[in-house]
mmCIF file of C-alpha atoms in Angstrom:
data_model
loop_
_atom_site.group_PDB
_atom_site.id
_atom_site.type_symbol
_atom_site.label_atom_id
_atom_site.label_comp_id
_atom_site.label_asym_id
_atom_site.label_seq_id
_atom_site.Cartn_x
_atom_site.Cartn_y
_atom_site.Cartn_z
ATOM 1 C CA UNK A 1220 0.000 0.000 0.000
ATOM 2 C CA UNK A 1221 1.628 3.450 -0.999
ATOM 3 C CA UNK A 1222 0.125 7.031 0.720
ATOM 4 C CA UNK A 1223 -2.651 7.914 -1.394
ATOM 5 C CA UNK A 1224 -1.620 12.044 -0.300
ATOM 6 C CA UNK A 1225 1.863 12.849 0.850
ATOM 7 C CA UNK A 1226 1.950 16.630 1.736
ATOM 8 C CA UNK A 1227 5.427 18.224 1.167
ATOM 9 C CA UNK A 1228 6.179 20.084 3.868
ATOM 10 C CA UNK A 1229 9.486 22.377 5.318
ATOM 11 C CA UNK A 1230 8.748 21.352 8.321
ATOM 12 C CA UNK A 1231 8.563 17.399 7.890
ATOM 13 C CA UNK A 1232 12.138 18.363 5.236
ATOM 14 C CA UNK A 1233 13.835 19.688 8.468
ATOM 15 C CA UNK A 1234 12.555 17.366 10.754
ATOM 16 C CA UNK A 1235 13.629 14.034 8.614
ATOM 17 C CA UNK A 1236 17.221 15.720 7.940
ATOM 18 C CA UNK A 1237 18.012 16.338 11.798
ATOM 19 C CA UNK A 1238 16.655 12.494 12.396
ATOM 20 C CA UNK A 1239 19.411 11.330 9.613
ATOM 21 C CA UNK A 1240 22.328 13.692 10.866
ATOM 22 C CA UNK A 1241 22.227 15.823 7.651
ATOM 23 C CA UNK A 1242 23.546 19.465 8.137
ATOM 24 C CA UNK A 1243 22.872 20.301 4.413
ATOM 25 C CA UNK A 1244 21.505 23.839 4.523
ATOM 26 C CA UNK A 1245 19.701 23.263 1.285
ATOM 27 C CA UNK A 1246 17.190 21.362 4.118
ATOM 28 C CA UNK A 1247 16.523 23.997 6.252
ATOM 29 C CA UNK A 1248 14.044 27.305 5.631
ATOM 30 C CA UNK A 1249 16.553 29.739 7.346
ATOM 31 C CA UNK A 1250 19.428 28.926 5.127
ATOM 32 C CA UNK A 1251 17.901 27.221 1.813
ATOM 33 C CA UNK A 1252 17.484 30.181 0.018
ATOM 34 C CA UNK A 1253 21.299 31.101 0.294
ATOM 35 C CA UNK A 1254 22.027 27.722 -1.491
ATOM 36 C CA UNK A 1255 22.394 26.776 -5.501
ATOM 37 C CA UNK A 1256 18.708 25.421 -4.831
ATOM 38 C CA UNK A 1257 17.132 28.897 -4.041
ATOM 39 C CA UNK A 1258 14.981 26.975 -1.514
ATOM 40 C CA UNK A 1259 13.962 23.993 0.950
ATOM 41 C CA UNK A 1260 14.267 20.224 -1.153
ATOM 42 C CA UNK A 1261 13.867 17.328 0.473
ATOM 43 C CA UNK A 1262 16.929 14.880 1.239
ATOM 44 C CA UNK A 1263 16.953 12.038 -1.070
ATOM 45 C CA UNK A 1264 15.839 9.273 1.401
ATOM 46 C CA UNK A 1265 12.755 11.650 1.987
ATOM 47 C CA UNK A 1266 10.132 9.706 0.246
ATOM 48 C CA UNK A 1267 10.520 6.642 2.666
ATOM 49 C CA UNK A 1268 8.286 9.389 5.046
ATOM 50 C CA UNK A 1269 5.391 8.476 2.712
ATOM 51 C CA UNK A 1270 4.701 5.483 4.958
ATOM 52 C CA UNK A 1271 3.880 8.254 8.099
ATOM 53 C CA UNK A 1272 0.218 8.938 5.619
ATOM 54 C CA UNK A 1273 -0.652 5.971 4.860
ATOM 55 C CA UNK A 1274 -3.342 4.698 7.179
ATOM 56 C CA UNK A 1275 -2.581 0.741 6.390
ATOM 57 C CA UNK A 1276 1.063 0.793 6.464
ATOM 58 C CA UNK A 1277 2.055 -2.694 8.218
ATOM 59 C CA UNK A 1278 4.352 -1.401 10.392
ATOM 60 C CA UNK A 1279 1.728 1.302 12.071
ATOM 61 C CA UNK A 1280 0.705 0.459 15.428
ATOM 62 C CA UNK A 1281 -3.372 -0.271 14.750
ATOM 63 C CA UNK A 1282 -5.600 -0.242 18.025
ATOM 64 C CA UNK A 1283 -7.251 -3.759 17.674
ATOM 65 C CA UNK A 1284 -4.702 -5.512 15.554
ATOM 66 C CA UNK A 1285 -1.596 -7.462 16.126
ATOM 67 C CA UNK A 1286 1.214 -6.055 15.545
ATOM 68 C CA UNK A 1287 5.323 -7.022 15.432
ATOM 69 C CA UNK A 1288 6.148 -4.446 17.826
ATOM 70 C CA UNK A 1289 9.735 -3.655 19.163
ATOM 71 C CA UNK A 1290 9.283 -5.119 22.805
ATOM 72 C CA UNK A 1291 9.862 -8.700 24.356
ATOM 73 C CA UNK A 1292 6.724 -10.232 23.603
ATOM 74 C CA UNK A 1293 5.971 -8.657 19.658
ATOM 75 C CA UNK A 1294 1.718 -9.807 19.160
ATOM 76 C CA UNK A 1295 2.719 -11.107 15.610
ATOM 77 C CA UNK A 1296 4.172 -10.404 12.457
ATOM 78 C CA UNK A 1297 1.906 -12.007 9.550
ATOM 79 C CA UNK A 1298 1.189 -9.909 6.387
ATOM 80 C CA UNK A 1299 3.663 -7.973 6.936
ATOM 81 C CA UNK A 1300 5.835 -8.699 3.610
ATOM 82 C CA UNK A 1301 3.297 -11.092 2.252
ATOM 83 C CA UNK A 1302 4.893 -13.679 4.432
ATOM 84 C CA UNK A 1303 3.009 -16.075 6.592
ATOM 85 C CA UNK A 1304 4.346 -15.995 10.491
ATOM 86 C CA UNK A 1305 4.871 -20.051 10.304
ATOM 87 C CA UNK A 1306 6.778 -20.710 6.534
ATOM 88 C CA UNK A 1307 9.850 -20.612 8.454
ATOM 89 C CA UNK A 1308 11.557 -18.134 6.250
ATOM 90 C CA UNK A 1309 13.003 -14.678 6.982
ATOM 91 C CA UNK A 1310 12.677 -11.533 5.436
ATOM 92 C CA UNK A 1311 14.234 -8.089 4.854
ATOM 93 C CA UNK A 1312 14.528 -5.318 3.194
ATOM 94 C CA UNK A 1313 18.009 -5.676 1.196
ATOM 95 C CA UNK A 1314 17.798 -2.570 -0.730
ATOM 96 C CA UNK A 1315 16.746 0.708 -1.634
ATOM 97 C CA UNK A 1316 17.050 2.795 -4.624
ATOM 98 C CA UNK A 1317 15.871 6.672 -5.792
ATOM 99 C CA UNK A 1318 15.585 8.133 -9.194
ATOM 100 C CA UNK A 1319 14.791 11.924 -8.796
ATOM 101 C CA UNK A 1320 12.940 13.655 -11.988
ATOM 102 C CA UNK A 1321 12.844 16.554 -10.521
ATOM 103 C CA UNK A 1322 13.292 17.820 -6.660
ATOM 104 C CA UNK A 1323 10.809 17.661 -4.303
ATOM 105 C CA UNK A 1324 10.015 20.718 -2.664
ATOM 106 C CA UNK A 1325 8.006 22.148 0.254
ATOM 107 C CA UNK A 1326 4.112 22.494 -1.286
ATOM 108 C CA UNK A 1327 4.323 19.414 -3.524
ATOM 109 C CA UNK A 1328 1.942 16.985 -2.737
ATOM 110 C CA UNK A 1329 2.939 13.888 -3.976
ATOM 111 C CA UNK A 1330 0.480 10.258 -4.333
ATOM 112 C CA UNK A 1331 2.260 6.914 -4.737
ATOM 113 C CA UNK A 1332 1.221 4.205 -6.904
ATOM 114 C CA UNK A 1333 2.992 1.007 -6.466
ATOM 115 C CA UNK A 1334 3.877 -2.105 -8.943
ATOM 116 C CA UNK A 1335 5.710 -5.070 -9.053
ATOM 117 C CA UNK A 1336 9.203 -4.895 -10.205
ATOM 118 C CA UNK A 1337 11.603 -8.084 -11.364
ATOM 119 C CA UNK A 1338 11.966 -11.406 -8.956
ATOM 120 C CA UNK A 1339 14.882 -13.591 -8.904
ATOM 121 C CA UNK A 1340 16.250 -16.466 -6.723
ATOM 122 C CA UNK A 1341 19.802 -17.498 -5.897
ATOM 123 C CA UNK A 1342 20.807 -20.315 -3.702
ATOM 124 C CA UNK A 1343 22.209 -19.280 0.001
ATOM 125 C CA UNK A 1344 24.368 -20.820 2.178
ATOM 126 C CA UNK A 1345 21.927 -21.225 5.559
ATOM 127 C CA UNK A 1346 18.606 -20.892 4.481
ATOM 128 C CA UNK A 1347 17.980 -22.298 1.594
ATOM 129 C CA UNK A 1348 17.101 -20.014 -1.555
ATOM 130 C CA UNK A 1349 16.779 -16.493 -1.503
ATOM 131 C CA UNK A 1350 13.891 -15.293 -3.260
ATOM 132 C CA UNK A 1351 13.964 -11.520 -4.078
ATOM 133 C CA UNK A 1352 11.654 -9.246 -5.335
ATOM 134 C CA UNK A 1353 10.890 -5.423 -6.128
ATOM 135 C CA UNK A 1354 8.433 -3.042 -5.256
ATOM 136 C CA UNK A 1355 8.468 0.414 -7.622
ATOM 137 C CA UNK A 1356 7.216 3.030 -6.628
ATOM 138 C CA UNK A 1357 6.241 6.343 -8.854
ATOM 139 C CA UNK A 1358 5.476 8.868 -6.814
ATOM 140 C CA UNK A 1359 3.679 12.214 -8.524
ATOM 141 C CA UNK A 1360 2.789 15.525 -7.982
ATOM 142 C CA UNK A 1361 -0.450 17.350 -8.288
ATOM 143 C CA UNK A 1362 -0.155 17.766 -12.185
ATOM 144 C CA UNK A 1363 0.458 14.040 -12.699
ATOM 145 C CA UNK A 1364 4.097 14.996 -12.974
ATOM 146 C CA UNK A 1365 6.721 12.120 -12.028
ATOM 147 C CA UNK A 1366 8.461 13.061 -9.584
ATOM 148 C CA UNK A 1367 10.713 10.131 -7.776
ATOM 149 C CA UNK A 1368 10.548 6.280 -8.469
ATOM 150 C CA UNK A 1369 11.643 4.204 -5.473
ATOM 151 C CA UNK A 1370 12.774 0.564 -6.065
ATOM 152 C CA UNK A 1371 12.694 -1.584 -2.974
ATOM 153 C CA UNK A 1372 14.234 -4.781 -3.336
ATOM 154 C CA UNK A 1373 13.693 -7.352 -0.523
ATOM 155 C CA UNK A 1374 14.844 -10.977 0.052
ATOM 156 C CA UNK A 1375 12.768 -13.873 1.951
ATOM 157 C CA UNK A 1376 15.004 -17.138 2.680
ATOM 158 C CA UNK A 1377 13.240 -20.353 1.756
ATOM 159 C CA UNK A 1378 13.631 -21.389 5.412
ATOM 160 C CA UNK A 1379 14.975 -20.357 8.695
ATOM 161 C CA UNK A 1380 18.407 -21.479 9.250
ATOM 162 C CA UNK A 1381 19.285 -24.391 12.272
ATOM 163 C CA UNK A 1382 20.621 -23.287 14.944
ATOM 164 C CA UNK A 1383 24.300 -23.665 14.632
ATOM 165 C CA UNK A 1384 24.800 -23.549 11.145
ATOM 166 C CA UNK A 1385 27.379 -20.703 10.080
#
């Protein structure tokens, strides 16, 4: 599921490029317009924030449902890469990629749509073969512009590896 209404904001720019360490000026209102830029873009990791507006994201906390959680005891994890909690593989997200049309700026307010990329399989070492996949995503602006496409490539192991095996 992609956020069907991301809202560009300089706020949400500044606030995203403190939480990755970035100094850049071009991120920040009070020095932007001093910059090659003239103004506030967003860093290029920014569209990963699209996941804060969209109601059904998996990893959301949702009053009611399970979810994987980050403490001792996480209520479950199912559905949340199209795996089922007991096929006994793992998965993760191996990589992420950005192609920028143009820069995103404060204002813009971008929708996602999603599609399925390439899959491909290799055999691993532990845990049987790794079966990867990507997710594209074009993200637009209000004109039906493109803007960014993200390509998220993740990896599910056939199985879980025995304990011991190295």
């Amino acid at each position: 599921m992609v956020a069907r209404r991301f809202p560009i904001e300089a706020g949400h720019i500044a606030m995203f490029a403190r939480a990755i360490g970035d100094q850049n000026p071009v991120y920040y209102e009070e020095s932007a317009s001093d910059t090659e830029m003239g103004g506030v873009i967003a860093p290029p990791t920014f569209v990963m924030a699209a996941a804060q507006f969209d109601p059904e994201w998996g990893l959301r906390p949702q009053p009611g449902r399970p979810w994987m959680g980050s403490g001792r005891t996480p209520s479950g994890t199912a559905g949340l890469d199209g795996a089922d909690e007991n096929d006994g593989g793992t998965g993760l997200h191996a990589e992420q990629h950005f192609t920028y049309h143009r820069p995103i700026r404060p204002g813009d307010v971008l929708t996602g749509e999603s599609r399925e990329g390439e899959r491909w399989e290799k055999q691993g070492k532990r845990g049987g073969a790794l079966k990867f996949s990507e997710i594209i995503v074009d993200y637009r602006d209000a004109d039906g512009e493109l803007v960014v496409t993200s390509r998220m490539v993740g990896v599910r192991t056939e199985r879980a590896p025995s304990e011991g095996e190295a």
